[in-house]
PDB file of C-alpha atoms in Angstrom:
ATOM      1  CA  UNK A 242       0.116   0.513   0.284  1.00 91.00           C
ATOM      2  CA  UNK A 243       1.018   3.991  -0.661  1.00 94.00           C
ATOM      3  CA  UNK A 244       0.795   6.164   1.473  1.00 94.00           C
ATOM      4  CA  UNK A 245       0.754  10.209  -0.275  1.00 95.00           C
ATOM      5  CA  UNK A 246       0.632  13.879   1.357  1.00 94.00           C
ATOM      6  CA  UNK A 247       1.592  16.952   0.543  1.00 92.00           C
ATOM      7  CA  UNK A 248       3.663  19.253   3.205  1.00 91.00           C
ATOM      8  CA  UNK A 249       4.587  23.187   3.685  1.00 87.00           C
ATOM      9  CA  UNK A 250       8.752  22.276   2.838  1.00 84.00           C
ATOM     10  CA  UNK A 251       9.482  23.601   6.716  1.00 85.00           C
ATOM     11  CA  UNK A 252      11.225  21.465   8.952  1.00 87.00           C
ATOM     12  CA  UNK A 253       7.603  19.676   9.885  1.00 89.00           C
ATOM     13  CA  UNK A 254       8.685  16.289   6.304  1.00 90.00           C
ATOM     14  CA  UNK A 255      12.061  15.858   8.201  1.00 92.00           C
ATOM     15  CA  UNK A 256      10.501  15.353  11.847  1.00 93.00           C
ATOM     16  CA  UNK A 257       7.822  13.139  10.033  1.00 92.00           C
ATOM     17  CA  UNK A 258      10.514  11.520   7.372  1.00 93.00           C
ATOM     18  CA  UNK A 259      12.601  11.059  10.897  1.00 94.00           C
ATOM     19  CA  UNK A 260       9.487   9.707  13.298  1.00 93.00           C
ATOM     20  CA  UNK A 261       8.470   7.118  10.506  1.00 93.00           C
ATOM     21  CA  UNK A 262      11.514   5.319  10.518  1.00 93.00           C
ATOM     22  CA  UNK A 263      11.326   4.879  14.328  1.00 94.00           C
ATOM     23  CA  UNK A 264       8.181   3.517  13.877  1.00 92.00           C
ATOM     24  CA  UNK A 265       9.914   0.314  11.629  1.00 91.00           C
ATOM     25  CA  UNK A 266       9.158   1.966   7.815  1.00 92.00           C
ATOM     26  CA  UNK A 267      12.832   1.704   6.268  1.00 92.00           C
ATOM     27  CA  UNK A 268      14.448   4.612   4.240  1.00 92.00           C
ATOM     28  CA  UNK A 269      14.226   2.688   0.808  1.00 94.00           C
ATOM     29  CA  UNK A 270      10.316   2.994   1.209  1.00 94.00           C
ATOM     30  CA  UNK A 271      10.326   7.071   2.210  1.00 94.00           C
ATOM     31  CA  UNK A 272      10.789   9.124  -1.059  1.00 95.00           C
ATOM     32  CA  UNK A 273      10.258  12.763  -0.988  1.00 93.00           C
ATOM     33  CA  UNK A 274       9.705  15.067  -3.849  1.00 92.00           C
ATOM     34  CA  UNK A 275      10.129  18.834  -3.818  1.00 90.00           C
ATOM     35  CA  UNK A 276       7.732  21.114  -5.733  1.00 87.00           C
ATOM     36  CA  UNK A 277       9.392  24.394  -7.864  1.00 82.00           C
ATOM     37  CA  UNK A 278       8.203  27.254  -7.808  1.00 72.00           C
ATOM     38  CA  UNK A 279       6.663  29.176 -10.191  1.00 65.00           C
ATOM     39  CA  UNK A 280       9.425  31.165 -12.520  1.00 64.00           C
ATOM     40  CA  UNK A 281       8.212  33.564 -15.394  1.00 59.00           C
ATOM     41  CA  UNK A 282       6.208  35.747 -14.695  1.00 61.00           C
ATOM     42  CA  UNK A 283       2.438  36.014 -12.695  1.00 60.00           C
ATOM     43  CA  UNK A 284      -0.340  37.732 -16.395  1.00 61.00           C
ATOM     44  CA  UNK A 285      -2.715  40.669 -14.649  1.00 62.00           C
ATOM     45  CA  UNK A 286      -5.301  39.952 -16.953  1.00 63.00           C
ATOM     46  CA  UNK A 287      -8.143  37.350 -15.225  1.00 61.00           C
ATOM     47  CA  UNK A 288      -9.919  35.358 -17.349  1.00 60.00           C
ATOM     48  CA  UNK A 289     -13.712  33.437 -16.185  1.00 60.00           C
ATOM     49  CA  UNK A 290     -11.472  30.304 -15.346  1.00 62.00           C
ATOM     50  CA  UNK A 291      -9.229  32.141 -12.513  1.00 59.00           C
ATOM     51  CA  UNK A 292      -8.528  35.119 -11.235  1.00 61.00           C
ATOM     52  CA  UNK A 293      -5.790  36.156  -8.632  1.00 61.00           C
ATOM     53  CA  UNK A 294      -6.375  38.480  -6.537  1.00 64.00           C
ATOM     54  CA  UNK A 295      -6.052  41.821  -8.287  1.00 71.00           C
ATOM     55  CA  UNK A 296      -7.835  43.705 -10.043  1.00 76.00           C
ATOM     56  CA  UNK A 297      -6.904  46.610 -12.935  1.00 79.00           C
ATOM     57  CA  UNK A 298     -11.232  47.665 -12.371  1.00 82.00           C
ATOM     58  CA  UNK A 299     -11.959  48.647  -9.534  1.00 85.00           C
ATOM     59  CA  UNK A 300      -9.627  52.161  -9.535  1.00 90.00           C
ATOM     60  CA  UNK A 301     -10.868  52.753 -13.054  1.00 91.00           C
ATOM     61  CA  UNK A 302     -14.186  51.873 -12.041  1.00 93.00           C
ATOM     62  CA  UNK A 303     -13.929  54.624  -9.148  1.00 94.00           C
ATOM     63  CA  UNK A 304     -12.251  57.596 -11.330  1.00 95.00           C
ATOM     64  CA  UNK A 305     -15.022  56.738 -14.597  1.00 96.00           C
ATOM     65  CA  UNK A 306     -17.296  57.770 -11.761  1.00 96.00           C
ATOM     66  CA  UNK A 307     -16.224  60.673 -10.548  1.00 96.00           C
ATOM     67  CA  UNK A 308     -14.763  62.334 -13.916  1.00 96.00           C
ATOM     68  CA  UNK A 309     -18.486  61.169 -15.272  1.00 96.00           C
ATOM     69  CA  UNK A 310     -19.665  63.052 -13.078  1.00 96.00           C
ATOM     70  CA  UNK A 311     -17.538  65.826 -14.124  1.00 95.00           C
ATOM     71  CA  UNK A 312     -17.690  65.954 -16.814  1.00 94.00           C
ATOM     72  CA  UNK A 313     -21.457  66.344 -16.582  1.00 95.00           C
ATOM     73  CA  UNK A 314     -21.287  69.108 -14.147  1.00 95.00           C
ATOM     74  CA  UNK A 315     -18.842  70.982 -16.439  1.00 93.00           C
ATOM     75  CA  UNK A 316     -20.832  69.982 -20.266  1.00 93.00           C
ATOM     76  CA  UNK A 317     -23.786  72.049 -19.084  1.00 93.00           C
ATOM     77  CA  UNK A 318     -21.153  75.113 -19.810  1.00 93.00           C
ATOM     78  CA  UNK A 319     -19.612  73.732 -22.063  1.00 89.00           C
ATOM     79  CA  UNK A 320     -19.894  72.855 -26.585  1.00 90.00           C
ATOM     80  CA  UNK A 321     -20.907  69.061 -26.600  1.00 91.00           C
ATOM     81  CA  UNK A 322     -23.062  69.400 -23.941  1.00 92.00           C
ATOM     82  CA  UNK A 323     -23.536  66.627 -20.799  1.00 94.00           C
ATOM     83  CA  UNK A 324     -23.850  63.618 -21.866  1.00 95.00           C
ATOM     84  CA  UNK A 325     -20.728  63.883 -24.452  1.00 95.00           C
ATOM     85  CA  UNK A 326     -18.224  65.320 -21.304  1.00 95.00           C
ATOM     86  CA  UNK A 327     -19.990  62.456 -18.579  1.00 95.00           C
ATOM     87  CA  UNK A 328     -18.724  59.944 -21.279  1.00 96.00           C
ATOM     88  CA  UNK A 329     -15.110  61.210 -22.381  1.00 96.00           C
ATOM     89  CA  UNK A 330     -14.521  61.785 -18.389  1.00 95.00           C
ATOM     90  CA  UNK A 331     -15.888  58.057 -17.714  1.00 96.00           C
ATOM     91  CA  UNK A 332     -13.573  56.757 -20.125  1.00 96.00           C
ATOM     92  CA  UNK A 333      -9.970  58.931 -19.207  1.00 96.00           C
ATOM     93  CA  UNK A 334     -11.418  58.416 -15.395  1.00 96.00           C
ATOM     94  CA  UNK A 335     -10.831  55.247 -16.815  1.00 95.00           C
ATOM     95  CA  UNK A 336      -7.613  54.730 -17.859  1.00 95.00           C
ATOM     96  CA  UNK A 337      -6.769  56.841 -16.105  1.00 96.00           C
ATOM     97  CA  UNK A 338      -7.262  54.410 -12.767  1.00 94.00           C
ATOM     98  CA  UNK A 339      -6.522  51.068 -14.710  1.00 91.00           C
ATOM     99  CA  UNK A 340      -3.133  53.058 -15.802  1.00 93.00           C
ATOM    100  CA  UNK A 341      -2.140  53.824 -12.220  1.00 92.00           C
ATOM    101  CA  UNK A 342      -2.517  50.488 -11.673  1.00 89.00           C
ATOM    102  CA  UNK A 343      -0.428  48.808 -14.224  1.00 87.00           C
ATOM    103  CA  UNK A 344       1.951  52.106 -13.006  1.00 89.00           C
ATOM    104  CA  UNK A 345       2.139  50.105  -8.933  1.00 86.00           C
ATOM    105  CA  UNK A 346       1.768  45.970 -10.310  1.00 80.00           C
ATOM    106  CA  UNK A 347       4.860  46.476 -12.875  1.00 80.00           C
ATOM    107  CA  UNK A 348       6.761  49.112 -11.295  1.00 81.00           C
ATOM    108  CA  UNK A 349       6.476  49.384  -7.334  1.00 78.00           C
ATOM    109  CA  UNK A 350       5.106  45.275  -6.377  1.00 73.00           C
ATOM    110  CA  UNK A 351       7.843  44.143  -9.282  1.00 68.00           C
ATOM    111  CA  UNK A 352       8.737  40.834  -8.643  1.00 58.00           C
ATOM    112  CA  UNK A 353       6.782  40.903  -5.364  1.00 58.00           C
ATOM    113  CA  UNK A 354       3.614  39.560  -7.052  1.00 53.00           C
ATOM    114  CA  UNK A 355       3.248  35.629  -5.453  1.00 52.00           C
ATOM    115  CA  UNK A 356       0.885  33.144  -4.632  1.00 50.00           C
ATOM    116  CA  UNK A 357      -1.236  35.145  -2.073  1.00 53.00           C
ATOM    117  CA  UNK A 358       1.976  33.676   0.167  1.00 53.00           C
ATOM    118  CA  UNK A 359       1.739  29.907  -1.281  1.00 56.00           C
ATOM    119  CA  UNK A 360       5.678  27.976  -1.401  1.00 63.00           C
ATOM    120  CA  UNK A 361       6.061  24.609  -3.329  1.00 63.00           C
ATOM    121  CA  UNK A 362       5.582  21.686  -1.797  1.00 87.00           C
ATOM    122  CA  UNK A 363       6.850  18.249  -0.987  1.00 92.00           C
ATOM    123  CA  UNK A 364       5.521  15.126  -1.589  1.00 93.00           C
ATOM    124  CA  UNK A 365       6.005  12.468   0.913  1.00 94.00           C
ATOM    125  CA  UNK A 366       4.944   8.656  -0.643  1.00 94.00           C
ATOM    126  CA  UNK A 367       5.383   6.074   1.683  1.00 95.00           C
ATOM    127  CA  UNK A 368       5.537   2.458   1.229  1.00 94.00           C
ATOM    128  CA  UNK A 369       3.488   0.220   3.954  1.00 92.00           C
ATOM    129  CA  UNK A 370       0.954  -2.850   4.877  1.00 91.00           C
ATOM    130  CA  UNK A 371      -1.803  -1.910   5.139  1.00 90.00           C
ATOM    131  CA  UNK A 372      -1.426  -2.578   9.098  1.00 91.00           C
ATOM    132  CA  UNK A 373       0.750  -0.057   9.200  1.00 91.00           C
ATOM    133  CA  UNK A 374      -1.560   2.270   7.359  1.00 91.00           C
ATOM    134  CA  UNK A 375      -3.456   3.723   9.863  1.00 91.00           C
ATOM    135  CA  UNK A 376      -0.262   4.962  12.068  1.00 93.00           C
ATOM    136  CA  UNK A 377       1.809   6.142   8.892  1.00 93.00           C
ATOM    137  CA  UNK A 378      -1.403   8.495   8.753  1.00 93.00           C
ATOM    138  CA  UNK A 379      -1.911  10.069  12.071  1.00 93.00           C
ATOM    139  CA  UNK A 380       1.829  10.252  12.404  1.00 93.00           C
ATOM    140  CA  UNK A 381       1.515  12.374   8.482  1.00 93.00           C
ATOM    141  CA  UNK A 382      -2.134  14.592  10.446  1.00 93.00           C
ATOM    142  CA  UNK A 383      -0.078  14.771  13.424  1.00 93.00           C
ATOM    143  CA  UNK A 384       2.895  16.683  11.510  1.00 91.00           C
ATOM    144  CA  UNK A 385       0.873  19.275   9.809  1.00 89.00           C
ATOM    145  CA  UNK A 386       0.592  17.382   6.193  1.00 91.00           C
ATOM    146  CA  UNK A 387      -1.332  19.701   3.796  1.00 90.00           C
ATOM    147  CA  UNK A 388      -3.549  16.061   2.572  1.00 91.00           C
ATOM    148  CA  UNK A 389      -3.305  12.857   3.013  1.00 93.00           C
ATOM    149  CA  UNK A 390      -4.616   9.163   0.382  1.00 93.00           C
ATOM    150  CA  UNK A 391      -4.431   6.142   0.423  1.00 92.00           C
ATOM    151  CA  UNK A 392      -3.737   4.399  -2.426  1.00 92.00           C
ATOM    152  CA  UNK A 393      -4.620   0.226  -3.065  1.00 86.00           C
TER     153      UNK A 393
END
């Protein structure tokens, strides 16, 4: 039987391995695989299937609203009227807000965008008898495994 588990890359995985070895699981039956971190830069564009919590539209929408109101108010005195100037103001506010957000994320916070604190994990695979599987699972859970699964 195989027991799979995932751990954050901390000292708890080393403790779990040493406890498993002391419990009678040999070194040859324990296999640890560290996962690599993402190296390419994350996209600023969100899709319908994935969102990373970074929004370019929030400041743009707020500034578009403010500039539309100001444009419509001033538009009563200008030649094209309040509707056109409200639309122009909204467009300028949206572009300005999105430009500010892109500047912040590309220049100011360059290299600080990660997966919201999640780093690569370590997959631990333990080959054991069915009698030992419950004990192995308990040891892994006690050492803060993120997930544990058994496969026959």
